[in-house]
Amino acid sequence: MDTTSSLYDLTPIAWLMAAGVLIALGPLLWVWRRNAGAGPARRLHALTVLTLFLTFDLTLFGAFTRLTDSGLGCPDWPGCYGNASPHGARHEIAMAQSAQPTGPVTHGKAWVEMVHRYLATGVGVLILTLAGATWIVRRRQRRAPQQSSSSEDGDHHATLSAWWPAFTLVWVCLQGAFGALTVTWKLFPAIVTLHLLGAVVLLALLCIQAVHYRQAAARRLPTPVSPALRNGLIATTVLLVLQIALGGWVSTNYAVLACTQFPTCQDSWWPPMNFAQGFEIWRHLGVTGEGQPLDFSALTAIHYAHRLMAYAVFAALGVLAWRLRRIDTLKPQARWLAGLALLQLATGLGNVLLGWPLAAAVLHTGGAAALAVVLTWALCESRRAVPEARVARASDNATGRDNNNQRKAAA
Protein backbone atom coordinates (compact mmCIF):
# COMPACT_ATOMS: atom_id res chain seq x y z
CA MET A 1 0.00 0.00 0.00
CA ASP A 2 1.29 3.49 -0.89
CA THR A 3 1.43 5.21 2.49
CA THR A 4 2.40 8.52 0.86
CA SER A 5 -0.86 8.72 -1.06
CA SER A 6 -2.89 7.56 1.95
CA LEU A 7 -1.32 10.26 4.09
CA TYR A 8 -3.86 12.77 2.73
CA ASP A 9 -6.73 10.35 2.15
CA LEU A 10 -9.78 12.08 3.63
CA THR A 11 -12.24 9.28 2.82
CA PRO A 12 -12.58 8.08 6.45
CA ILE A 13 -13.52 11.55 7.68
CA ALA A 14 -17.23 10.85 7.16
CA TRP A 15 -16.97 7.81 9.43
CA LEU A 16 -14.98 9.85 11.94
CA MET A 17 -17.70 12.51 11.97
CA ALA A 18 -20.38 9.84 12.37
CA ALA A 19 -18.52 8.43 15.38
CA GLY A 20 -18.28 11.94 16.84
CA VAL A 21 -22.02 12.52 16.41
CA LEU A 22 -22.83 9.21 18.12
CA ILE A 23 -20.49 10.04 21.02
CA ALA A 24 -22.02 13.51 21.40
CA LEU A 25 -25.65 12.33 21.26
CA GLY A 26 -25.60 10.83 24.76
CA PRO A 27 -24.37 13.98 26.55
CA LEU A 28 -26.69 16.19 24.46
CA LEU A 29 -29.77 14.13 25.29
CA TRP A 30 -28.83 14.02 28.97
CA VAL A 31 -28.44 17.82 29.16
CA TRP A 32 -31.67 18.56 27.32
CA ARG A 33 -33.74 16.09 29.33
CA ARG A 34 -32.30 17.23 32.66
CA ASN A 35 -32.89 20.91 31.85
CA ALA A 36 -36.10 20.62 29.86
CA GLY A 37 -37.98 23.21 31.93
CA ALA A 38 -35.08 25.64 32.35
CA GLY A 39 -34.45 28.86 30.47
CA PRO A 40 -31.82 29.41 27.78
CA ALA A 41 -29.02 30.54 30.07
CA ARG A 42 -29.33 27.50 32.35
CA ARG A 43 -29.50 25.06 29.43
CA LEU A 44 -26.48 26.65 27.76
CA HIS A 45 -24.63 26.67 31.08
CA ALA A 46 -25.32 22.96 31.59
CA LEU A 47 -24.18 22.10 28.06
CA THR A 48 -21.04 24.23 28.42
CA VAL A 49 -20.08 22.70 31.77
CA LEU A 50 -20.54 19.20 30.37
CA THR A 51 -18.48 20.08 27.28
CA LEU A 52 -15.80 21.56 29.54
CA PHE A 53 -15.72 18.35 31.60
CA LEU A 54 -15.44 16.13 28.51
CA THR A 55 -12.77 18.41 27.00
CA PHE A 56 -10.77 18.09 30.20
CA ASP A 57 -11.11 14.29 29.95
CA LEU A 58 -9.97 14.52 26.34
CA THR A 59 -6.91 16.50 27.45
CA LEU A 60 -6.05 13.76 29.94
CA PHE A 61 -6.52 11.11 27.26
CA GLY A 62 -4.33 13.14 24.91
CA ALA A 63 -1.61 13.11 27.55
CA PHE A 64 -2.08 9.35 27.93
CA THR A 65 -1.78 8.97 24.14
CA ARG A 66 1.47 10.94 24.08
CA LEU A 67 2.98 9.31 27.15
CA THR A 68 2.30 5.78 25.88
CA ASP A 69 3.99 6.68 22.58
CA SER A 70 0.70 6.12 20.75
CA GLY A 71 0.75 9.41 18.82
CA LEU A 72 1.85 7.61 15.65
CA GLY A 73 -0.20 4.47 16.32
CA CYS A 74 -1.96 5.32 13.06
CA PRO A 75 0.65 7.17 10.98
CA ASP A 76 -1.88 8.84 8.66
CA TRP A 77 -4.87 11.12 9.24
CA PRO A 78 -7.85 11.19 9.70
CA GLY A 79 -8.14 7.41 9.43
CA CYS A 80 -5.80 4.52 10.08
CA TYR A 81 -3.98 3.43 6.92
CA GLY A 82 -6.94 4.86 5.01
CA ASN A 83 -9.51 2.99 7.13
CA ALA A 84 -12.07 4.27 9.61
CA SER A 85 -10.69 2.10 12.43
CA PRO A 86 -7.67 -0.06 13.28
CA HIS A 87 -9.85 -3.11 12.65
CA GLY A 88 -9.88 -2.34 8.93
CA ALA A 89 -6.13 -1.74 9.00
CA ARG A 90 -5.19 -4.84 10.99
CA HIS A 91 -3.08 -6.26 8.15
CA GLU A 92 -0.98 -3.09 7.75
CA ILE A 93 -0.63 -2.71 11.52
CA ALA A 94 0.44 -6.36 11.87
CA MET A 95 3.13 -5.86 9.25
CA ALA A 96 4.43 -2.71 10.98
CA GLN A 97 4.35 -4.43 14.37
CA SER A 98 6.19 -7.48 13.11
CA ALA A 99 8.92 -5.24 11.71
CA GLN A 100 9.16 -3.21 14.97
CA PRO A 101 7.47 -5.01 17.90
CA THR A 102 8.04 -2.04 20.23
CA GLY A 103 7.82 0.60 17.51
CA PRO A 104 5.33 3.44 17.09
CA VAL A 105 2.73 1.26 15.31
CA THR A 106 1.13 -1.61 17.21
CA HIS A 107 -2.46 -2.79 17.52
CA GLY A 108 -2.79 -1.35 21.04
CA LYS A 109 -1.27 2.01 20.13
CA ALA A 110 -3.42 2.26 17.02
CA TRP A 111 -6.60 1.85 19.07
CA VAL A 112 -5.42 4.42 21.64
CA GLU A 113 -4.74 6.93 18.87
CA MET A 114 -8.05 6.36 17.08
CA VAL A 115 -10.09 6.47 20.30
CA HIS A 116 -8.47 9.85 20.96
CA ARG A 117 -9.59 11.02 17.51
CA TYR A 118 -13.14 9.72 18.05
CA LEU A 119 -13.39 11.53 21.39
CA ALA A 120 -11.95 14.72 19.91
CA THR A 121 -14.56 14.63 17.15
CA GLY A 122 -17.30 14.13 19.74
CA VAL A 123 -16.13 17.22 21.63
CA GLY A 124 -16.09 19.11 18.34
CA VAL A 125 -19.71 18.16 17.71
CA LEU A 126 -20.67 19.37 21.21
CA ILE A 127 -18.93 22.72 20.61
CA LEU A 128 -20.64 23.04 17.23
CA THR A 129 -23.99 22.38 18.91
CA LEU A 130 -23.21 24.91 21.62
CA ALA A 131 -22.37 27.58 19.05
CA GLY A 132 -25.51 26.85 17.03
CA ALA A 133 -27.77 26.83 20.10
CA THR A 134 -26.36 30.14 21.30
CA TRP A 135 -26.94 31.81 17.93
CA ILE A 136 -30.52 30.53 17.90
CA VAL A 137 -31.15 31.98 21.37
CA ARG A 138 -29.68 35.34 20.35
CA ARG A 139 -31.80 35.43 17.20
CA ARG A 140 -34.97 34.78 19.19
CA GLN A 141 -34.03 37.54 21.61
CA ARG A 142 -33.64 40.04 18.78
CA ARG A 143 -37.05 39.09 17.41
CA ALA A 144 -38.68 39.50 20.82
CA PRO A 145 -36.75 42.29 22.59
CA GLN A 146 -39.66 43.02 24.92
CA GLN A 147 -39.84 39.44 26.19
CA SER A 148 -40.39 39.33 29.93
CA SER A 149 -37.15 39.37 31.87
CA SER A 150 -38.79 37.59 34.81
CA SER A 151 -38.41 34.07 33.50
CA GLU A 152 -38.32 31.11 35.89
CA ASP A 153 -34.60 30.74 35.83
CA GLY A 154 -33.82 34.41 36.01
CA ASP A 155 -32.07 34.57 32.62
CA HIS A 156 -30.50 37.90 31.85
CA HIS A 157 -30.62 37.85 28.06
CA ALA A 158 -28.38 40.85 27.48
CA THR A 159 -25.34 38.97 28.79
CA LEU A 160 -25.73 35.97 26.46
CA SER A 161 -23.09 36.53 23.80
CA ALA A 162 -22.87 34.31 20.73
CA TRP A 163 -19.34 35.41 19.89
CA TRP A 164 -17.57 33.33 22.55
CA PRO A 165 -19.09 30.04 21.30
CA ALA A 166 -18.35 31.06 17.69
CA PHE A 167 -14.71 31.77 18.51
CA THR A 168 -14.52 28.48 20.44
CA LEU A 169 -15.80 26.65 17.36
CA VAL A 170 -13.10 28.27 15.21
CA TRP A 171 -10.51 27.39 17.85
CA VAL A 172 -11.51 23.72 18.05
CA CYS A 173 -11.21 23.48 14.26
CA LEU A 174 -7.71 24.97 14.53
CA GLN A 175 -6.96 22.50 17.31
CA GLY A 176 -8.06 19.66 15.03
CA ALA A 177 -5.67 20.91 12.35
CA PHE A 178 -2.80 20.85 14.85
CA GLY A 179 -3.84 17.32 15.80
CA ALA A 180 -3.50 16.31 12.16
CA LEU A 181 -0.10 18.01 11.92
CA THR A 182 1.05 16.21 15.06
CA VAL A 183 0.65 12.93 13.15
CA THR A 184 1.67 13.95 9.65
CA TRP A 185 4.73 15.88 10.89
CA LYS A 186 5.82 12.89 12.98
CA LEU A 187 5.59 14.39 16.49
CA PHE A 188 7.37 17.63 15.57
CA PRO A 189 8.05 19.06 19.07
CA ALA A 190 6.84 22.61 18.37
CA ILE A 191 3.58 21.32 16.86
CA VAL A 192 2.93 18.91 19.74
CA THR A 193 3.58 21.67 22.28
CA LEU A 194 1.25 24.07 20.43
CA HIS A 195 -1.37 21.31 20.36
CA LEU A 196 -1.14 21.06 24.16
CA LEU A 197 -1.38 24.84 24.57
CA GLY A 198 -4.35 24.84 22.20
CA ALA A 199 -6.12 22.36 24.47
CA VAL A 200 -5.52 24.63 27.48
CA VAL A 201 -6.89 27.64 25.57
CA LEU A 202 -9.95 25.58 24.59
CA LEU A 203 -10.57 24.74 28.25
CA ALA A 204 -10.26 28.43 29.16
CA LEU A 205 -12.73 29.46 26.44
CA LEU A 206 -15.30 26.96 27.66
CA CYS A 207 -14.75 28.06 31.26
CA ILE A 208 -15.37 31.70 30.31
CA GLN A 209 -18.68 30.77 28.70
CA ALA A 210 -19.76 28.58 31.63
CA VAL A 211 -19.14 31.38 34.12
CA HIS A 212 -20.89 33.98 31.94
CA TYR A 213 -23.97 31.78 31.53
CA ARG A 214 -24.09 31.13 35.25
CA GLN A 215 -23.84 34.84 35.97
CA ALA A 216 -26.60 35.49 33.45
CA ALA A 217 -28.90 32.93 35.04
CA ALA A 218 -28.25 34.30 38.53
CA ARG A 219 -28.33 37.95 37.44
CA ARG A 220 -25.11 38.86 39.20
CA LEU A 221 -21.91 40.66 38.34
CA PRO A 222 -18.30 39.63 39.03
CA THR A 223 -16.91 40.48 42.47
CA PRO A 224 -14.92 43.72 42.60
CA VAL A 225 -11.35 43.19 43.84
CA SER A 226 -8.43 45.52 44.41
CA PRO A 227 -6.30 46.44 41.39
CA ALA A 228 -3.31 44.74 43.05
CA LEU A 229 -5.19 41.43 43.41
CA ARG A 230 -6.52 41.67 39.86
CA ASN A 231 -3.00 42.28 38.54
CA GLY A 232 -1.78 39.33 40.62
CA LEU A 233 -4.39 37.09 39.02
CA ILE A 234 -3.34 38.15 35.54
CA ALA A 235 0.39 37.81 36.29
CA THR A 236 -0.05 34.34 37.80
CA THR A 237 -2.07 33.25 34.77
CA VAL A 238 0.70 34.44 32.43
CA LEU A 239 3.30 32.59 34.52
CA LEU A 240 1.22 29.43 34.43
CA VAL A 241 0.84 29.56 30.64
CA LEU A 242 4.61 29.93 30.26
CA GLN A 243 5.13 27.01 32.64
CA ILE A 244 2.68 24.82 30.71
CA ALA A 245 4.56 25.67 27.50
CA LEU A 246 7.84 24.70 29.18
CA GLY A 247 6.26 21.51 30.53
CA GLY A 248 4.98 20.63 27.08
CA TRP A 249 8.47 21.23 25.69
CA VAL A 250 9.92 18.89 28.34
CA SER A 251 7.41 16.17 27.52
CA THR A 252 7.58 16.41 23.74
CA ASN A 253 11.39 16.30 23.84
CA TYR A 254 11.37 13.42 26.37
CA ALA A 255 13.56 15.43 28.74
CA VAL A 256 11.87 14.42 32.02
CA LEU A 257 14.60 11.94 32.95
CA ALA A 258 17.46 14.31 32.16
CA CYS A 259 17.41 15.05 35.90
CA THR A 260 16.56 12.21 38.28
CA GLN A 261 17.46 14.02 41.48
CA PHE A 262 15.83 16.77 43.52
CA PRO A 263 16.62 19.52 44.37
CA THR A 264 19.94 19.03 42.60
CA CYS A 265 20.38 17.67 39.08
CA GLN A 266 23.20 15.33 38.11
CA ASP A 267 24.80 15.98 41.54
CA SER A 268 24.98 19.70 40.81
CA TRP A 269 22.97 22.84 41.42
CA TRP A 270 23.85 24.02 37.92
CA PRO A 271 24.61 21.02 35.66
CA PRO A 272 26.06 21.36 32.14
CA MET A 273 23.29 22.82 29.96
CA ASN A 274 23.03 23.80 26.30
CA PHE A 275 20.15 26.29 26.16
CA ALA A 276 20.81 27.21 22.52
CA GLN A 277 20.19 23.64 21.36
CA GLY A 278 17.47 22.91 23.88
CA PHE A 279 15.35 25.89 22.93
CA GLU A 280 15.87 25.78 19.19
CA ILE A 281 12.16 25.68 18.45
CA TRP A 282 11.87 24.72 14.80
CA ARG A 283 13.51 21.30 14.55
CA HIS A 284 12.55 17.64 14.40
CA LEU A 285 12.42 15.38 17.43
CA GLY A 286 15.82 14.43 18.83
CA VAL A 287 17.90 16.46 16.39
CA THR A 288 19.07 20.03 15.90
CA GLY A 289 17.97 22.24 13.05
CA GLU A 290 20.98 20.99 11.08
CA GLY A 291 19.96 17.37 11.65
CA GLN A 292 22.63 16.54 14.24
CA PRO A 293 21.67 14.50 17.34
CA LEU A 294 20.60 16.65 20.28
CA ASP A 295 23.16 16.82 23.11
CA PHE A 296 22.16 15.48 26.52
CA SER A 297 23.06 18.90 27.90
CA ALA A 298 20.26 20.32 25.74
CA LEU A 299 17.73 17.97 27.35
CA THR A 300 19.11 19.00 30.75
CA ALA A 301 18.56 22.66 29.88
CA ILE A 302 14.95 21.95 28.87
CA HIS A 303 14.25 20.08 32.10
CA TYR A 304 15.99 22.55 34.40
CA ALA A 305 14.28 25.60 32.88
CA HIS A 306 10.93 23.99 33.63
CA ARG A 307 12.03 23.19 37.19
CA LEU A 308 13.24 26.74 37.88
CA MET A 309 10.02 28.24 36.57
CA ALA A 310 8.06 25.79 38.75
CA TYR A 311 9.48 27.44 41.88
CA ALA A 312 8.17 30.85 40.78
CA VAL A 313 4.76 29.51 39.74
CA PHE A 314 4.33 27.55 42.99
CA ALA A 315 5.13 30.65 45.05
CA ALA A 316 2.78 32.82 42.97
CA LEU A 317 -0.06 30.31 43.33
CA GLY A 318 0.47 30.12 47.10
CA VAL A 319 0.35 33.90 47.52
CA LEU A 320 -2.67 34.20 45.25
CA ALA A 321 -4.59 31.45 47.06
CA TRP A 322 -3.82 33.13 50.40
CA ARG A 323 -5.19 36.46 49.17
CA LEU A 324 -8.26 35.03 47.43
CA ARG A 325 -9.36 33.16 50.54
CA ARG A 326 -10.11 36.50 52.21
CA ILE A 327 -12.91 37.14 49.71
CA ASP A 328 -16.01 35.06 50.38
CA THR A 329 -17.10 34.68 46.74
CA LEU A 330 -13.58 33.61 45.67
CA LYS A 331 -12.85 31.12 48.46
CA PRO A 332 -13.66 28.07 46.26
CA GLN A 333 -11.06 29.19 43.72
CA ALA A 334 -8.53 29.73 46.52
CA ARG A 335 -9.03 26.19 47.82
CA TRP A 336 -8.74 24.70 44.34
CA LEU A 337 -5.56 26.65 43.59
CA ALA A 338 -3.93 25.53 46.83
CA GLY A 339 -4.89 21.89 46.35
CA LEU A 340 -3.85 21.76 42.71
CA ALA A 341 -0.53 23.47 43.43
CA LEU A 342 0.25 20.74 45.98
CA LEU A 343 -0.82 18.08 43.46
CA GLN A 344 1.54 19.55 40.87
CA LEU A 345 4.38 19.53 43.39
CA ALA A 346 3.73 15.88 44.28
CA THR A 347 3.35 14.63 40.70
CA GLY A 348 6.32 16.68 39.49
CA LEU A 349 8.54 15.14 42.17
CA GLY A 350 7.08 11.73 41.38
CA ASN A 351 8.03 12.08 37.72
CA VAL A 352 11.63 12.91 38.63
CA LEU A 353 12.25 10.55 41.53
CA LEU A 354 10.17 7.55 40.42
CA GLY A 355 11.27 7.42 36.79
CA TRP A 356 8.30 9.13 35.10
CA PRO A 357 5.46 6.75 36.06
CA LEU A 358 2.49 6.97 33.71
CA ALA A 359 -0.10 7.85 36.37
CA ALA A 360 1.98 10.71 37.77
CA ALA A 361 2.74 12.04 34.29
CA VAL A 362 -0.93 12.06 33.25
CA LEU A 363 -1.96 13.66 36.55
CA HIS A 364 0.74 16.31 36.12
CA THR A 365 -0.73 17.32 32.77
CA GLY A 366 -4.24 17.21 34.21
CA GLY A 367 -3.21 19.36 37.18
CA ALA A 368 -1.75 22.01 34.89
CA ALA A 369 -4.92 22.07 32.80
CA ALA A 370 -7.07 22.26 35.93
CA LEU A 371 -5.02 25.20 37.24
CA ALA A 372 -5.62 27.03 33.97
CA VAL A 373 -9.37 26.44 34.31
CA VAL A 374 -9.46 27.62 37.94
CA LEU A 375 -7.48 30.77 37.17
CA THR A 376 -9.82 31.52 34.28
CA TRP A 377 -12.76 30.94 36.63
CA ALA A 378 -11.27 33.38 39.14
CA LEU A 379 -10.64 35.99 36.44
CA CYS A 380 -14.24 35.75 35.21
CA GLU A 381 -15.68 35.90 38.72
CA SER A 382 -13.73 39.05 39.61
CA ARG A 383 -13.31 42.53 38.24
CA ARG A 384 -11.13 45.48 39.04
CA ALA A 385 -12.77 47.65 41.70
CA VAL A 386 -13.38 51.26 40.71
CA PRO A 387 -11.82 53.72 43.20
CA GLU A 388 -14.37 55.62 45.29
CA ALA A 389 -13.08 58.96 44.04
CA ARG A 390 -13.76 57.94 40.45
CA VAL A 391 -17.25 56.75 41.38
CA ALA A 392 -17.91 60.07 43.14
CA ARG A 393 -16.72 62.04 40.11
CA ALA A 394 -18.92 59.94 37.82
CA SER A 395 -21.88 60.53 40.13
CA ASP A 396 -21.22 64.28 40.23
CA ASN A 397 -20.93 64.40 36.45
CA ALA A 398 -24.21 62.54 36.07
CA THR A 399 -25.91 64.90 38.54
CA GLY A 400 -24.55 67.91 36.67
CA ARG A 401 -25.86 66.58 33.37
CA ASP A 402 -29.28 66.00 34.90
CA ASN A 403 -29.38 69.57 36.26
CA ASN A 404 -28.36 71.00 32.89
CA ASN A 405 -31.06 68.97 31.17
CA GLN A 406 -33.65 70.22 33.63
CA ARG A 407 -32.62 73.86 33.09
CA LYS A 408 -32.78 73.42 29.34
CA ALA A 409 -36.22 71.85 29.63
CA ALA A 410 -37.43 74.72 31.85
CA ALA A 411 -36.11 77.30 29.37
Coordinates of C-alpha atoms in Angstrom, one line a residue, residues 45-349:
H45 CA -24.6 26.7 31.1
A46 CA -25.3 23.0 31.6
L47 CA -24.2 22.1 28.1
T48 CA -21.0 24.2 28.4
V49 CA -20.1 22.7 31.8
L50 CA -20.5 19.2 30.4
T51 CA -18.5 20.1 27.3
L52 CA -15.8 21.6 29.5
F53 CA -15.7 18.3 31.6
L54 CA -15.4 16.1 28.5
T55 CA -12.8 18.4 27.0
F56 CA -10.8 18.1 30.2
D57 CA -11.1 14.3 29.9
L58 CA -10.0 14.5 26.3
T59 CA -6.9 16.5 27.4
L60 CA -6.1 13.8 29.9
F61 CA -6.5 11.1 27.3
G62 CA -4.3 13.1 24.9
A63 CA -1.6 13.1 27.6
F64 CA -2.1 9.4 27.9
T65 CA -1.8 9.0 24.1
R66 CA 1.5 10.9 24.1
L67 CA 3.0 9.3 27.2
T68 CA 2.3 5.8 25.9
D69 CA 4.0 6.7 22.6
S70 CA 0.7 6.1 20.7
G71 CA 0.8 9.4 18.8
L72 CA 1.9 7.6 15.7
G73 CA -0.2 4.5 16.3
C74 CA -2.0 5.3 13.1
P75 CA 0.6 7.2 11.0
D76 CA -1.9 8.8 8.7
W77 CA -4.9 11.1 9.2
P78 CA -7.8 11.2 9.7
G79 CA -8.1 7.4 9.4
C80 CA -5.8 4.5 10.1
Y81 CA -4.0 3.4 6.9
G82 CA -6.9 4.9 5.0
N83 CA -9.5 3.0 7.1
A84 CA -12.1 4.3 9.6
S85 CA -10.7 2.1 12.4
P86 CA -7.7 -0.1 13.3
H87 CA -9.9 -3.1 12.7
G88 CA -9.9 -2.3 8.9
A89 CA -6.1 -1.7 9.0
R90 CA -5.2 -4.8 11.0
H91 CA -3.1 -6.3 8.1
E92 CA -1.0 -3.1 7.8
I93 CA -0.6 -2.7 11.5
A94 CA 0.4 -6.4 11.9
M95 CA 3.1 -5.9 9.3
A96 CA 4.4 -2.7 11.0
Q97 CA 4.3 -4.4 14.4
S98 CA 6.2 -7.5 13.1
A99 CA 8.9 -5.2 11.7
Q100 CA 9.2 -3.2 15.0
P101 CA 7.5 -5.0 17.9
T102 CA 8.0 -2.0 20.2
G103 CA 7.8 0.6 17.5
P104 CA 5.3 3.4 17.1
V105 CA 2.7 1.3 15.3
T106 CA 1.1 -1.6 17.2
H107 CA -2.5 -2.8 17.5
G108 CA -2.8 -1.3 21.0
K109 CA -1.3 2.0 20.1
A110 CA -3.4 2.3 17.0
W111 CA -6.6 1.8 19.1
V112 CA -5.4 4.4 21.6
E113 CA -4.7 6.9 18.9
M114 CA -8.0 6.4 17.1
V115 CA -10.1 6.5 20.3
H116 CA -8.5 9.9 21.0
R117 CA -9.6 11.0 17.5
Y118 CA -13.1 9.7 18.0
L119 CA -13.4 11.5 21.4
A120 CA -12.0 14.7 19.9
T121 CA -14.6 14.6 17.1
G122 CA -17.3 14.1 19.7
V123 CA -16.1 17.2 21.6
G124 CA -16.1 19.1 18.3
V125 CA -19.7 18.2 17.7
L126 CA -20.7 19.4 21.2
I127 CA -18.9 22.7 20.6
L128 CA -20.6 23.0 17.2
T129 CA -24.0 22.4 18.9
L130 CA -23.2 24.9 21.6
A131 CA -22.4 27.6 19.0
G132 CA -25.5 26.9 17.0
A133 CA -27.8 26.8 20.1
T134 CA -26.4 30.1 21.3
W135 CA -26.9 31.8 17.9
I136 CA -30.5 30.5 17.9
V137 CA -31.1 32.0 21.4
R138 CA -29.7 35.3 20.4
R139 CA -31.8 35.4 17.2
R140 CA -35.0 34.8 19.2
Q141 CA -34.0 37.5 21.6
R142 CA -33.6 40.0 18.8
R143 CA -37.0 39.1 17.4
A144 CA -38.7 39.5 20.8
P145 CA -36.7 42.3 22.6
Q146 CA -39.7 43.0 24.9
Q147 CA -39.8 39.4 26.2
S148 CA -40.4 39.3 29.9
S149 CA -37.2 39.4 31.9
S150 CA -38.8 37.6 34.8
S151 CA -38.4 34.1 33.5
E152 CA -38.3 31.1 35.9
D153 CA -34.6 30.7 35.8
G154 CA -33.8 34.4 36.0
D155 CA -32.1 34.6 32.6
H156 CA -30.5 37.9 31.8
H157 CA -30.6 37.9 28.1
A158 CA -28.4 40.9 27.5
T159 CA -25.3 39.0 28.8
L160 CA -25.7 36.0 26.5
S161 CA -23.1 36.5 23.8
A162 CA -22.9 34.3 20.7
W163 CA -19.3 35.4 19.9
W164 CA -17.6 33.3 22.6
P165 CA -19.1 30.0 21.3
A166 CA -18.4 31.1 17.7
F167 CA -14.7 31.8 18.5
T168 CA -14.5 28.5 20.4
L169 CA -15.8 26.6 17.4
V170 CA -13.1 28.3 15.2
W171 CA -10.5 27.4 17.8
V172 CA -11.5 23.7 18.1
C173 CA -11.2 23.5 14.3
L174 CA -7.7 25.0 14.5
Q175 CA -7.0 22.5 17.3
G176 CA -8.1 19.7 15.0
A177 CA -5.7 20.9 12.4
F178 CA -2.8 20.9 14.9
G179 CA -3.8 17.3 15.8
A180 CA -3.5 16.3 12.2
L181 CA -0.1 18.0 11.9
T182 CA 1.0 16.2 15.1
V183 CA 0.6 12.9 13.2
T184 CA 1.7 13.9 9.7
W185 CA 4.7 15.9 10.9
K186 CA 5.8 12.9 13.0
L187 CA 5.6 14.4 16.5
F188 CA 7.4 17.6 15.6
P189 CA 8.0 19.1 19.1
A190 CA 6.8 22.6 18.4
I191 CA 3.6 21.3 16.9
V192 CA 2.9 18.9 19.7
T193 CA 3.6 21.7 22.3
L194 CA 1.3 24.1 20.4
H195 CA -1.4 21.3 20.4
L196 CA -1.1 21.1 24.2
L197 CA -1.4 24.8 24.6
G198 CA -4.3 24.8 22.2
A199 CA -6.1 22.4 24.5
V200 CA -5.5 24.6 27.5
V201 CA -6.9 27.6 25.6
L202 CA -9.9 25.6 24.6
L203 CA -10.6 24.7 28.3
A204 CA -10.3 28.4 29.2
L205 CA -12.7 29.5 26.4
L206 CA -15.3 27.0 27.7
C207 CA -14.8 28.1 31.3
I208 CA -15.4 31.7 30.3
Q209 CA -18.7 30.8 28.7
A210 CA -19.8 28.6 31.6
V211 CA -19.1 31.4 34.1
H212 CA -20.9 34.0 31.9
Y213 CA -24.0 31.8 31.5
R214 CA -24.1 31.1 35.3
Q215 CA -23.8 34.8 36.0
A216 CA -26.6 35.5 33.4
A217 CA -28.9 32.9 35.0
A218 CA -28.2 34.3 38.5
R219 CA -28.3 38.0 37.4
R220 CA -25.1 38.9 39.2
L221 CA -21.9 40.7 38.3
P222 CA -18.3 39.6 39.0
T223 CA -16.9 40.5 42.5
P224 CA -14.9 43.7 42.6
V225 CA -11.4 43.2 43.8
S226 CA -8.4 45.5 44.4
P227 CA -6.3 46.4 41.4
A228 CA -3.3 44.7 43.0
L229 CA -5.2 41.4 43.4
R230 CA -6.5 41.7 39.9
N231 CA -3.0 42.3 38.5
G232 CA -1.8 39.3 40.6
L233 CA -4.4 37.1 39.0
I234 CA -3.3 38.2 35.5
A235 CA 0.4 37.8 36.3
T236 CA -0.1 34.3 37.8
T237 CA -2.1 33.2 34.8
V238 CA 0.7 34.4 32.4
L239 CA 3.3 32.6 34.5
L240 CA 1.2 29.4 34.4
V241 CA 0.8 29.6 30.6
L242 CA 4.6 29.9 30.3
Q243 CA 5.1 27.0 32.6
I244 CA 2.7 24.8 30.7
A245 CA 4.6 25.7 27.5
L246 CA 7.8 24.7 29.2
G247 CA 6.3 21.5 30.5
G248 CA 5.0 20.6 27.1
W249 CA 8.5 21.2 25.7
V250 CA 9.9 18.9 28.3
S251 CA 7.4 16.2 27.5
T252 CA 7.6 16.4 23.7
N253 CA 11.4 16.3 23.8
Y254 CA 11.4 13.4 26.4
A255 CA 13.6 15.4 28.7
V256 CA 11.9 14.4 32.0
L257 CA 14.6 11.9 33.0
A258 CA 17.5 14.3 32.2
C259 CA 17.4 15.0 35.9
T260 CA 16.6 12.2 38.3
Q261 CA 17.5 14.0 41.5
F262 CA 15.8 16.8 43.5
P263 CA 16.6 19.5 44.4
T264 CA 19.9 19.0 42.6
C265 CA 20.4 17.7 39.1
Q266 CA 23.2 15.3 38.1
D267 CA 24.8 16.0 41.5
S268 CA 25.0 19.7 40.8
W269 CA 23.0 22.8 41.4
W270 CA 23.8 24.0 37.9
P271 CA 24.6 21.0 35.7
P272 CA 26.1 21.4 32.1
M273 CA 23.3 22.8 30.0
N274 CA 23.0 23.8 26.3
F275 CA 20.2 26.3 26.2
A276 CA 20.8 27.2 22.5
Q277 CA 20.2 23.6 21.4
G278 CA 17.5 22.9 23.9
F279 CA 15.4 25.9 22.9
E280 CA 15.9 25.8 19.2
I281 CA 12.2 25.7 18.4
W282 CA 11.9 24.7 14.8
R283 CA 13.5 21.3 14.5
H284 CA 12.5 17.6 14.4
L285 CA 12.4 15.4 17.4
G286 CA 15.8 14.4 18.8
V287 CA 17.9 16.5 16.4
T288 CA 19.1 20.0 15.9
G289 CA 18.0 22.2 13.0
E290 CA 21.0 21.0 11.1
G291 CA 20.0 17.4 11.7
Q292 CA 22.6 16.5 14.2
P293 CA 21.7 14.5 17.3
L294 CA 20.6 16.7 20.3
D295 CA 23.2 16.8 23.1
F296 CA 22.2 15.5 26.5
S297 CA 23.1 18.9 27.9
A298 CA 20.3 20.3 25.7
L299 CA 17.7 18.0 27.3
T300 CA 19.1 19.0 30.7
A301 CA 18.6 22.7 29.9
I302 CA 14.9 21.9 28.9
H303 CA 14.3 20.1 32.1
Y304 CA 16.0 22.5 34.4
A305 CA 14.3 25.6 32.9
H306 CA 10.9 24.0 33.6
R307 CA 12.0 23.2 37.2
L308 CA 13.2 26.7 37.9
M309 CA 10.0 28.2 36.6
A310 CA 8.1 25.8 38.8
Y311 CA 9.5 27.4 41.9
A312 CA 8.2 30.9 40.8
V313 CA 4.8 29.5 39.7
F314 CA 4.3 27.5 43.0
A315 CA 5.1 30.7 45.1
A316 CA 2.8 32.8 43.0
L317 CA -0.1 30.3 43.3
G318 CA 0.5 30.1 47.1
V319 CA 0.4 33.9 47.5
L320 CA -2.7 34.2 45.2
A321 CA -4.6 31.5 47.1
W322 CA -3.8 33.1 50.4
R323 CA -5.2 36.5 49.2
L324 CA -8.3 35.0 47.4
R325 CA -9.4 33.2 50.5
R326 CA -10.1 36.5 52.2
I327 CA -12.9 37.1 49.7
D328 CA -16.0 35.1 50.4
T329 CA -17.1 34.7 46.7
L330 CA -13.6 33.6 45.7
K331 CA -12.9 31.1 48.5
P332 CA -13.7 28.1 46.3
Q333 CA -11.1 29.2 43.7
A334 CA -8.5 29.7 46.5
R335 CA -9.0 26.2 47.8
W336 CA -8.7 24.7 44.3
L337 CA -5.6 26.7 43.6
A338 CA -3.9 25.5 46.8
G339 CA -4.9 21.9 46.3
L340 CA -3.9 21.8 42.7
A341 CA -0.5 23.5 43.4
L342 CA 0.3 20.7 46.0
L343 CA -0.8 18.1 43.5
Q344 CA 1.5 19.5 40.9
L345 CA 4.4 19.5 43.4
A346 CA 3.7 15.9 44.3
T347 CA 3.4 14.6 40.7
G348 CA 6.3 16.7 39.5
L349 CA 8.5 15.1 42.2

